[in-house]
Amino acid sequence: METKLRIAIQKSGRLSESSLKLLKECGIEFDNGLNKLKAEAFNFPLEVFFLRDDDIPQYVEDGVADIGIVGENVFLEKNKKIQLVDKLGFGKCRLSIAIPKEKKYTSLKDFDGKRFATSYPNILSNYLKKNKIKAEIQEISGSVEIAPGIGLADAICDLVSSGSTLFTNGLKETTIILNSEAVLVANNNLKRDRKIILNKLLFRINAVRKAKNTKYILLNAPNNKLQKICSILPGMKSPTILPLAEKNWSSVHSVVEENQFWEIIEKLKTNGAQGILVLPIEKMIL
Ligand code: PRT
Ligand code: ZN
């Protein structure tokens, strides 16, 4: 029987849609019926398990699944013997300490002798230990943000993205203890044939991620401006230059990174580039 790599992803929650989308962008197709526990890809040796995110690290450690996608927060909190293979760039959030907004905050020392409510007791206690703060930690599994209001804790440690949950519960963020995003984790003892499939998958994931951060750019320029324009463009190696039908004009093709994009476009314009076209890149193999 053909070996398959088994990946565990969140069944339903904040990471589900992006995890499915990532696999799809990698060209992997499978039947994702509602309430399914398992699916087999048609065109890649991959089996997909749909699980609760909290269970994924354990399944990967036990080798029930070979790899998994979870928040880095879950990976660190569960502290299983598994490895972080890649950061995936979605599901971004932060694990922060927050206190009632009317309370004054000066430094971490304020938390000495105080009570925390959190679903992340391991990450929090490591953080407090590292900073030599002695506090009590009350582990609760949900609705952590209501703990100060009902007198269960002086402070909370919880995930934040927009901050609106803290705000509506009368809390303010004092300290970020972890910046988190979805990560790909793997079993520590993958067999060779599974590693080969994992490497194929990683190759595709990287191509998709690189492409997302990059745009393809085409522009026209008079030949006497080409040298200057090429020096502005980073390109993968160097830009492609093609002559236009109009004499002394050329078309220049290159790729630019999203974060440098506007700066580069402005420079190109002031240096004589015209008819600039910017296109998304679907995949990028270097
Ligand atoms: O059912 P299952 O156990 O699988 O799911 P879950 O309910 O435990 O997890 P889920 O789906 O809520 O989150 C999965 C992962 O998404 C987390 O482990 C994080 O890595 C990531 N993530 C990203 C977040 C958030 N953003 C986030 N905002 N997880 C939770 N939140 C919470 C936050 O704590 C707050 O209560 O969402 C609420 C809204 O956030 P604000 O700040 O935008 O108001
Ligand atoms: Zn969960």
mmCIF file of C-alpha atoms and ligand atoms in Angstrom:
data_model
loop_
_atom_site.group_PDB
_atom_site.id
_atom_site.type_symbol
_atom_site.label_atom_id
_atom_site.label_comp_id
_atom_site.label_asym_id
_atom_site.label_seq_id
_atom_site.Cartn_x
_atom_site.Cartn_y
_atom_site.Cartn_z
ATOM 1 C CA MET A 1 0.000 0.000 0.000
ATOM 2 C CA GLU A 2 1.142 3.507 -0.788
ATOM 3 C CA THR A 3 2.507 5.426 2.199
ATOM 4 C CA LYS A 4 0.545 8.497 3.144
ATOM 5 C CA LEU A 5 1.449 11.424 5.333
ATOM 6 C CA ARG A 6 -1.211 12.077 7.980
ATOM 7 C CA ILE A 7 -1.896 15.695 8.838
ATOM 8 C CA ALA A 8 -4.101 16.849 11.728
ATOM 9 C CA ILE A 9 -5.868 20.178 11.345
ATOM 10 C CA GLN A 10 -8.452 21.967 13.472
ATOM 11 C CA LYS A 11 -11.944 20.644 12.831
ATOM 12 C CA SER A 12 -13.818 23.860 13.395
ATOM 13 C CA GLY A 13 -12.378 27.046 14.734
ATOM 14 C CA ARG A 14 -10.214 29.984 13.879
ATOM 15 C CA LEU A 15 -7.520 27.972 12.090
ATOM 16 C CA SER A 16 -9.766 25.620 10.119
ATOM 17 C CA GLU A 17 -10.497 27.699 7.067
ATOM 18 C CA SER A 18 -6.935 28.942 6.586
ATOM 19 C CA SER A 19 -5.520 25.435 7.075
ATOM 20 C CA LEU A 20 -7.837 24.055 4.389
ATOM 21 C CA LYS A 21 -7.026 26.988 2.133
ATOM 22 C CA LEU A 22 -3.307 26.397 2.498
ATOM 23 C CA LEU A 23 -3.654 22.747 1.452
ATOM 24 C CA LYS A 24 -5.820 23.801 -1.469
ATOM 25 C CA GLU A 25 -3.279 26.392 -2.588
ATOM 26 C CA CYS A 26 -0.699 23.617 -2.480
ATOM 27 C CA GLY A 27 -2.821 21.903 -5.125
ATOM 28 C CA ILE A 28 -4.047 19.195 -2.749
ATOM 29 C CA GLU A 29 -7.661 18.211 -3.287
ATOM 30 C CA PHE A 30 -9.887 16.207 -1.003
ATOM 31 C CA ASP A 31 -13.496 15.760 -0.149
ATOM 32 C CA ASN A 32 -14.184 17.847 2.923
ATOM 33 C CA GLY A 33 -17.701 16.823 3.938
ATOM 34 C CA LEU A 34 -19.238 18.270 7.088
ATOM 35 C CA ASN A 35 -18.744 16.218 10.240
ATOM 36 C CA LYS A 36 -16.057 14.138 8.665
ATOM 37 C CA LEU A 37 -13.238 12.954 10.901
ATOM 38 C CA LYS A 38 -10.936 12.025 8.084
ATOM 39 C CA ALA A 39 -10.396 12.709 4.410
ATOM 40 C CA GLU A 40 -8.021 11.337 1.810
ATOM 41 C CA ALA A 41 -6.452 13.545 -0.802
ATOM 42 C CA PHE A 42 -7.085 12.474 -4.402
ATOM 43 C CA ASN A 43 -3.890 13.799 -5.881
ATOM 44 C CA PHE A 44 -1.265 13.798 -3.104
ATOM 45 C CA PRO A 45 -0.289 11.080 -0.587
ATOM 46 C CA LEU A 46 -1.983 12.861 2.300
ATOM 47 C CA GLU A 47 -4.632 11.906 4.820
ATOM 48 C CA VAL A 48 -6.310 14.745 6.718
ATOM 49 C CA PHE A 49 -7.636 14.321 10.261
ATOM 50 C CA PHE A 50 -10.028 16.915 11.660
ATOM 51 C CA LEU A 51 -9.479 17.351 15.401
ATOM 52 C CA ARG A 52 -9.786 19.782 18.283
ATOM 53 C CA ASP A 53 -6.699 21.983 18.299
ATOM 54 C CA ASP A 54 -5.832 21.062 21.911
ATOM 55 C CA ASP A 55 -5.543 17.382 20.976
ATOM 56 C CA ILE A 56 -3.282 17.838 17.961
ATOM 57 C CA PRO A 57 0.128 18.026 19.758
ATOM 58 C CA GLN A 58 -0.583 14.765 21.604
ATOM 59 C CA TYR A 59 -1.699 12.966 18.447
ATOM 60 C CA VAL A 60 1.457 14.113 16.688
ATOM 61 C CA GLU A 61 3.674 13.053 19.588
ATOM 62 C CA ASP A 62 2.017 9.619 19.651
ATOM 63 C CA GLY A 63 2.409 9.262 15.900
ATOM 64 C CA VAL A 64 -1.327 8.913 15.294
ATOM 65 C CA ALA A 65 -0.794 11.902 13.007
ATOM 66 C CA ASP A 66 2.604 12.660 11.439
ATOM 67 C CA ILE A 67 2.202 16.413 11.267
ATOM 68 C CA GLY A 68 -0.308 19.020 12.375
ATOM 69 C CA ILE A 69 -1.283 22.666 12.189
ATOM 70 C CA VAL A 70 -1.826 24.466 15.513
ATOM 71 C CA GLY A 71 -1.311 27.871 17.029
ATOM 72 C CA GLU A 72 2.200 28.356 18.389
ATOM 73 C CA ASN A 73 0.451 29.110 21.699
ATOM 74 C CA VAL A 74 -0.992 25.587 21.770
ATOM 75 C CA PHE A 75 2.329 24.066 20.676
ATOM 76 C CA LEU A 76 4.177 25.788 23.534
ATOM 77 C CA GLU A 77 1.490 25.260 26.154
ATOM 78 C CA LYS A 78 1.157 21.512 25.525
ATOM 79 C CA ASN A 79 4.937 21.129 25.560
ATOM 80 C CA LYS A 80 4.923 17.755 23.796
ATOM 81 C CA LYS A 81 7.968 16.093 22.304
ATOM 82 C CA ILE A 82 7.271 17.298 18.779
ATOM 83 C CA GLN A 83 9.047 19.723 16.518
ATOM 84 C CA LEU A 84 8.090 23.050 15.019
ATOM 85 C CA VAL A 85 8.768 22.744 11.291
ATOM 86 C CA ASP A 86 7.500 25.990 9.842
ATOM 87 C CA LYS A 87 5.569 29.134 10.693
ATOM 88 C CA LEU A 88 2.582 29.543 8.427
ATOM 89 C CA GLY A 89 1.753 33.258 8.564
ATOM 90 C CA PHE A 90 -1.931 33.032 9.522
ATOM 91 C CA GLY A 91 -3.858 32.844 12.822
ATOM 92 C CA LYS A 92 -1.781 35.684 14.194
ATOM 93 C CA CYS A 93 -2.549 36.783 17.732
ATOM 94 C CA ARG A 94 -0.744 37.517 20.968
ATOM 95 C CA LEU A 95 -0.869 36.039 24.423
ATOM 96 C CA SER A 96 -1.093 38.962 26.809
ATOM 97 C CA ILE A 97 -1.589 39.896 30.405
ATOM 98 C CA ALA A 98 -4.536 42.184 31.050
ATOM 99 C CA ILE A 99 -5.967 43.880 34.129
ATOM 100 C CA PRO A 100 -9.121 45.887 34.935
ATOM 101 C CA LYS A 101 -8.752 49.189 33.125
ATOM 102 C CA GLU A 102 -9.157 51.327 36.245
ATOM 103 C CA LYS A 103 -6.160 49.625 37.922
ATOM 104 C CA LYS A 104 -2.801 51.325 37.722
ATOM 105 C CA TYR A 105 0.046 49.442 36.095
ATOM 106 C CA THR A 106 3.715 50.253 36.579
ATOM 107 C CA SER A 107 5.729 47.105 36.041
ATOM 108 C CA LEU A 108 5.623 43.307 36.144
ATOM 109 C CA LYS A 109 6.492 43.581 39.841
ATOM 110 C CA ASP A 110 2.866 44.678 40.374
ATOM 111 C CA PHE A 111 1.881 41.042 39.876
ATOM 112 C CA ASP A 112 3.837 39.713 42.842
ATOM 113 C CA GLY A 113 1.413 37.862 45.109
ATOM 114 C CA LYS A 114 -1.500 38.381 42.706
ATOM 115 C CA ARG A 115 -3.887 35.835 41.180
ATOM 116 C CA PHE A 116 -4.037 35.120 37.454
ATOM 117 C CA ALA A 117 -6.751 33.337 35.501
ATOM 118 C CA THR A 118 -5.626 31.743 32.241
ATOM 119 C CA SER A 119 -5.972 28.812 29.859
ATOM 120 C CA TYR A 120 -2.190 28.959 29.388
ATOM 121 C CA PRO A 121 -0.778 28.037 32.818
ATOM 122 C CA ASN A 122 2.487 26.590 31.471
ATOM 123 C CA ILE A 123 3.465 29.497 29.252
ATOM 124 C CA LEU A 124 2.431 31.982 31.931
ATOM 125 C CA SER A 125 4.232 30.274 34.800
ATOM 126 C CA ASN A 126 7.430 29.996 32.721
ATOM 127 C CA TYR A 127 7.181 33.660 31.902
ATOM 128 C CA LEU A 128 6.597 34.674 35.514
ATOM 129 C CA LYS A 129 9.408 32.440 36.721
ATOM 130 C CA LYS A 130 11.802 33.932 34.188
ATOM 131 C CA ASN A 131 10.884 37.385 35.434
ATOM 132 C CA LYS A 132 11.064 36.348 39.089
ATOM 133 C CA ILE A 133 7.409 37.079 39.818
ATOM 134 C CA LYS A 134 5.609 34.887 42.334
ATOM 135 C CA ALA A 135 1.909 34.731 41.580
ATOM 136 C CA GLU A 136 -0.949 32.299 41.834
ATOM 137 C CA ILE A 137 -2.295 30.776 38.628
ATOM 138 C CA GLN A 138 -5.876 29.621 38.311
ATOM 139 C CA GLU A 139 -6.405 27.532 35.190
ATOM 140 C CA ILE A 140 -9.744 28.010 33.467
ATOM 141 C CA SER A 141 -10.699 26.696 30.077
ATOM 142 C CA GLY A 142 -12.885 29.437 28.644
ATOM 143 C CA SER A 143 -14.258 32.960 29.121
ATOM 144 C CA VAL A 144 -11.077 33.962 30.910
ATOM 145 C CA GLU A 145 -11.923 37.622 30.371
ATOM 146 C CA ILE A 146 -14.755 37.549 32.916
ATOM 147 C CA ALA A 147 -12.505 36.295 35.760
ATOM 148 C CA PRO A 148 -11.531 39.711 37.221
ATOM 149 C CA GLY A 149 -15.149 40.921 37.116
ATOM 150 C CA ILE A 150 -16.393 37.993 39.200
ATOM 151 C CA GLY A 151 -13.539 38.238 41.677
ATOM 152 C CA LEU A 152 -11.772 35.097 40.542
ATOM 153 C CA ALA A 153 -8.499 36.821 39.636
ATOM 154 C CA ASP A 154 -6.631 40.125 39.678
ATOM 155 C CA ALA A 155 -5.315 39.689 36.159
ATOM 156 C CA ILE A 156 -5.764 37.426 33.167
ATOM 157 C CA CYS A 157 -3.450 35.993 30.561
ATOM 158 C CA ASP A 158 -5.295 35.327 27.311
ATOM 159 C CA LEU A 159 -5.130 35.501 23.541
ATOM 160 C CA VAL A 160 -5.832 38.856 21.965
ATOM 161 C CA SER A 161 -6.214 39.830 18.357
ATOM 162 C CA SER A 162 -8.252 43.008 17.853
ATOM 163 C CA GLY A 163 -8.477 43.701 21.581
ATOM 164 C CA SER A 164 -12.234 44.228 21.472
ATOM 165 C CA THR A 165 -12.968 41.340 23.863
ATOM 166 C CA LEU A 166 -10.699 42.926 26.469
ATOM 167 C CA PHE A 167 -12.271 46.302 25.858
ATOM 168 C CA THR A 168 -15.869 45.127 26.214
ATOM 169 C CA ASN A 169 -14.925 43.405 29.468
ATOM 170 C CA GLY A 170 -13.354 46.524 30.931
ATOM 171 C CA LEU A 171 -9.793 45.219 30.715
ATOM 172 C CA LYS A 172 -6.549 46.689 29.420
ATOM 173 C CA GLU A 173 -3.512 44.894 28.032
ATOM 174 C CA THR A 174 -0.324 45.462 30.023
ATOM 175 C CA THR A 175 2.189 42.936 28.700
ATOM 176 C CA ILE A 176 2.582 40.777 25.595
ATOM 177 C CA ILE A 177 4.169 37.490 26.578
ATOM 178 C CA LEU A 178 4.030 35.719 23.220
ATOM 179 C CA ASN A 179 3.379 36.631 19.597
ATOM 180 C CA SER A 180 1.748 33.627 18.030
ATOM 181 C CA GLU A 181 0.739 32.354 14.602
ATOM 182 C CA ALA A 182 -0.228 29.011 13.110
ATOM 183 C CA VAL A 183 2.694 26.601 12.865
ATOM 184 C CA LEU A 184 3.331 23.255 11.235
ATOM 185 C CA VAL A 185 4.462 20.677 13.785
ATOM 186 C CA ALA A 186 5.824 17.200 13.180
ATOM 187 C CA ASN A 187 6.489 13.947 14.959
ATOM 188 C CA ASN A 188 10.134 13.608 16.015
ATOM 189 C CA ASN A 189 10.618 10.150 14.513
ATOM 190 C CA LEU A 190 9.132 10.319 11.044
ATOM 191 C CA LYS A 191 10.094 7.404 8.813
ATOM 192 C CA ARG A 192 12.045 8.147 5.678
ATOM 193 C CA ASP A 193 9.161 7.695 3.242
ATOM 194 C CA ARG A 194 6.968 10.055 5.276
ATOM 195 C CA LYS A 195 9.789 12.608 5.496
ATOM 196 C CA ILE A 196 10.010 12.587 1.721
ATOM 197 C CA ILE A 197 6.309 13.418 1.463
ATOM 198 C CA LEU A 198 6.668 16.091 4.150
ATOM 199 C CA ASN A 199 9.485 17.702 2.176
ATOM 200 C CA LYS A 200 7.306 17.745 -0.936
ATOM 201 C CA LEU A 201 4.554 19.419 1.052
ATOM 202 C CA LEU A 202 6.979 21.958 2.556
ATOM 203 C CA PHE A 203 8.291 22.760 -0.896
ATOM 204 C CA ARG A 204 4.756 23.605 -1.996
ATOM 205 C CA ILE A 205 3.966 25.563 1.185
ATOM 206 C CA ASN A 206 7.064 27.685 0.681
ATOM 207 C CA ALA A 207 6.209 28.354 -2.944
ATOM 208 C CA VAL A 208 2.727 29.489 -1.955
ATOM 209 C CA ARG A 209 3.993 31.664 0.906
ATOM 210 C CA LYS A 210 6.754 33.300 -1.125
ATOM 211 C CA ALA A 211 4.285 34.102 -3.870
ATOM 212 C CA LYS A 212 1.922 35.747 -1.384
ATOM 213 C CA ASN A 213 4.600 38.191 -0.318
ATOM 214 C CA THR A 214 5.633 39.010 -3.859
ATOM 215 C CA LYS A 215 4.159 40.794 -6.862
ATOM 216 C CA TYR A 216 5.042 40.557 -10.522
ATOM 217 C CA ILE A 217 5.644 43.946 -12.037
ATOM 218 C CA LEU A 218 5.780 45.051 -15.704
ATOM 219 C CA LEU A 219 6.590 48.528 -16.917
ATOM 220 C CA ASN A 220 7.683 50.461 -19.961
ATOM 221 C CA ALA A 221 10.693 52.741 -19.982
ATOM 222 C CA PRO A 222 12.771 54.716 -22.458
ATOM 223 C CA ASN A 223 16.091 52.960 -23.044
ATOM 224 C CA ASN A 224 18.132 55.841 -21.647
ATOM 225 C CA LYS A 225 16.397 55.358 -18.264
ATOM 226 C CA LEU A 226 16.843 51.589 -18.138
ATOM 227 C CA GLN A 227 20.004 51.505 -16.106
ATOM 228 C CA LYS A 228 18.541 53.645 -13.342
ATOM 229 C CA ILE A 229 15.271 51.711 -13.328
ATOM 230 C CA CYS A 230 17.040 48.353 -13.135
ATOM 231 C CA SER A 231 19.001 49.553 -10.134
ATOM 232 C CA ILE A 232 15.738 50.268 -8.307
ATOM 233 C CA LEU A 233 14.252 46.849 -9.048
ATOM 234 C CA PRO A 234 15.460 44.004 -6.860
ATOM 235 C CA GLY A 235 14.259 41.075 -9.005
ATOM 236 C CA MET A 236 14.979 37.432 -8.317
ATOM 237 C CA LYS A 237 18.234 37.587 -10.240
ATOM 238 C CA SER A 238 17.876 40.629 -12.459
ATOM 239 C CA PRO A 239 14.957 42.094 -14.387
ATOM 240 C CA THR A 240 13.952 40.802 -17.813
ATOM 241 C CA ILE A 241 14.202 43.480 -20.513
ATOM 242 C CA LEU A 242 12.348 43.153 -23.832
ATOM 243 C CA PRO A 243 12.370 45.701 -26.685
ATOM 244 C CA LEU A 244 9.041 47.376 -27.477
ATOM 245 C CA ALA A 245 7.762 47.946 -31.003
ATOM 246 C CA GLU A 246 8.264 51.667 -30.384
ATOM 247 C CA LYS A 247 11.869 52.578 -31.033
ATOM 248 C CA ASN A 248 14.141 53.231 -28.016
ATOM 249 C CA TRP A 249 11.617 51.871 -25.544
ATOM 250 C CA SER A 250 11.700 48.651 -23.551
ATOM 251 C CA SER A 251 9.444 46.579 -21.359
ATOM 252 C CA VAL A 252 10.900 45.598 -17.985
ATOM 253 C CA HIS A 253 9.640 42.618 -15.949
ATOM 254 C CA SER A 254 10.549 41.894 -12.367
ATOM 255 C CA VAL A 255 9.254 40.790 -8.970
ATOM 256 C CA VAL A 256 9.036 42.949 -5.861
ATOM 257 C CA GLU A 257 8.271 42.153 -2.283
ATOM 258 C CA GLU A 258 5.017 43.371 -0.837
ATOM 259 C CA ASN A 259 6.687 45.324 1.990
ATOM 260 C CA GLN A 260 8.880 47.344 -0.386
ATOM 261 C CA PHE A 261 6.193 47.695 -2.968
ATOM 262 C CA TRP A 262 4.966 51.304 -2.674
ATOM 263 C CA GLU A 263 8.401 52.733 -2.148
ATOM 264 C CA ILE A 264 9.679 51.031 -5.288
ATOM 265 C CA ILE A 265 6.678 52.054 -7.405
ATOM 266 C CA GLU A 266 7.172 55.704 -6.440
ATOM 267 C CA LYS A 267 10.866 55.607 -7.321
ATOM 268 C CA LEU A 268 10.116 53.910 -10.638
ATOM 269 C CA LYS A 269 7.623 56.618 -11.583
ATOM 270 C CA THR A 270 9.916 59.489 -10.722
ATOM 271 C CA ASN A 271 12.628 57.821 -12.795
ATOM 272 C CA GLY A 272 10.575 57.631 -15.978
ATOM 273 C CA ALA A 273 8.707 54.304 -15.795
ATOM 274 C CA GLN A 274 5.315 54.282 -17.517
ATOM 275 C CA GLY A 275 2.386 51.908 -17.857
ATOM 276 C CA ILE A 276 3.258 50.052 -14.682
ATOM 277 C CA LEU A 277 1.305 46.803 -14.288
ATOM 278 C CA VAL A 278 1.294 44.819 -11.063
ATOM 279 C CA LEU A 279 0.116 41.211 -11.023
ATOM 280 C CA PRO A 280 -0.329 38.664 -8.264
ATOM 281 C CA ILE A 281 1.931 35.628 -8.377
ATOM 282 C CA GLU A 282 0.294 32.293 -7.749
ATOM 283 C CA LYS A 283 3.359 30.161 -6.998
ATOM 284 C CA MET A 284 7.025 31.003 -6.820
ATOM 285 C CA ILE A 285 9.783 28.407 -7.065
ATOM 286 C CA LEU A 286 13.295 29.645 -6.487
HETATM 287 O O1 PRT B 1 -12.634 23.698 19.360
HETATM 288 P P1 PRT B 1 -11.156 23.862 19.461
HETATM 289 O O2 PRT B 1 -10.594 23.446 20.787
HETATM 290 O O3 PRT B 1 -10.469 23.209 18.299
HETATM 291 O O4 PRT B 1 -10.898 25.435 19.252
HETATM 292 P P2 PRT B 1 -10.591 26.582 20.326
HETATM 293 O O5 PRT B 1 -11.888 27.247 20.643
HETATM 294 O O6 PRT B 1 -9.735 26.107 21.426
HETATM 295 O O7 PRT B 1 -9.656 27.539 19.473
HETATM 296 P P3 PRT B 1 -10.024 28.753 18.507
HETATM 297 O O8 PRT B 1 -10.634 28.250 17.254
HETATM 298 O O9 PRT B 1 -10.710 29.847 19.245
HETATM 299 O O10 PRT B 1 -8.542 29.274 18.202
HETATM 300 C C1 PRT B 1 -7.621 28.490 17.541
HETATM 301 C C2 PRT B 1 -6.311 29.251 17.460
HETATM 302 O O11 PRT B 1 -6.500 30.467 16.739
HETATM 303 C C3 PRT B 1 -5.735 29.721 18.783
HETATM 304 O O12 PRT B 1 -5.045 28.698 19.467
HETATM 305 C C4 PRT B 1 -4.796 30.834 18.327
HETATM 306 O O13 PRT B 1 -3.555 30.289 17.921
HETATM 307 C C5 PRT B 1 -5.496 31.398 17.098
HETATM 308 N N1 PRT B 1 -6.147 32.727 17.334
HETATM 309 C C6 PRT B 1 -5.945 33.829 16.576
HETATM 310 C C7 PRT B 1 -7.006 33.054 18.299
HETATM 311 C C8 PRT B 1 -7.345 34.408 18.111
HETATM 312 N N2 PRT B 1 -6.676 34.853 17.037
HETATM 313 C C9 PRT B 1 -8.291 35.040 19.009
HETATM 314 N N3 PRT B 1 -8.609 36.219 18.840
HETATM 315 N N4 PRT B 1 -7.566 32.336 19.306
HETATM 316 C C10 PRT B 1 -8.447 32.932 20.134
HETATM 317 N N5 PRT B 1 -8.817 34.252 20.025
HETATM 318 C C11 PRT B 1 -9.842 34.747 20.999
HETATM 319 C C12 PRT B 1 -9.340 35.748 22.007
HETATM 320 O O14 PRT B 1 -8.862 35.069 23.144
HETATM 321 C C13 PRT B 1 -10.611 36.521 22.361
HETATM 322 O O15 PRT B 1 -11.300 35.888 23.408
HETATM 323 O O16 PRT B 1 -10.846 35.410 20.293
HETATM 324 C C14 PRT B 1 -11.474 36.383 21.087
HETATM 325 C C15 PRT B 1 -11.600 37.616 20.229
HETATM 326 O O17 PRT B 1 -10.364 38.297 20.150
HETATM 327 P P4 PRT B 1 -10.290 39.888 20.020
HETATM 328 O O18 PRT B 1 -9.028 40.347 20.688
HETATM 329 O O19 PRT B 1 -10.276 40.164 18.555
HETATM 330 O O20 PRT B 1 -11.510 40.447 20.667
HETATM 331 ZN ZN ZN B 2 -9.070 24.355 21.745
#
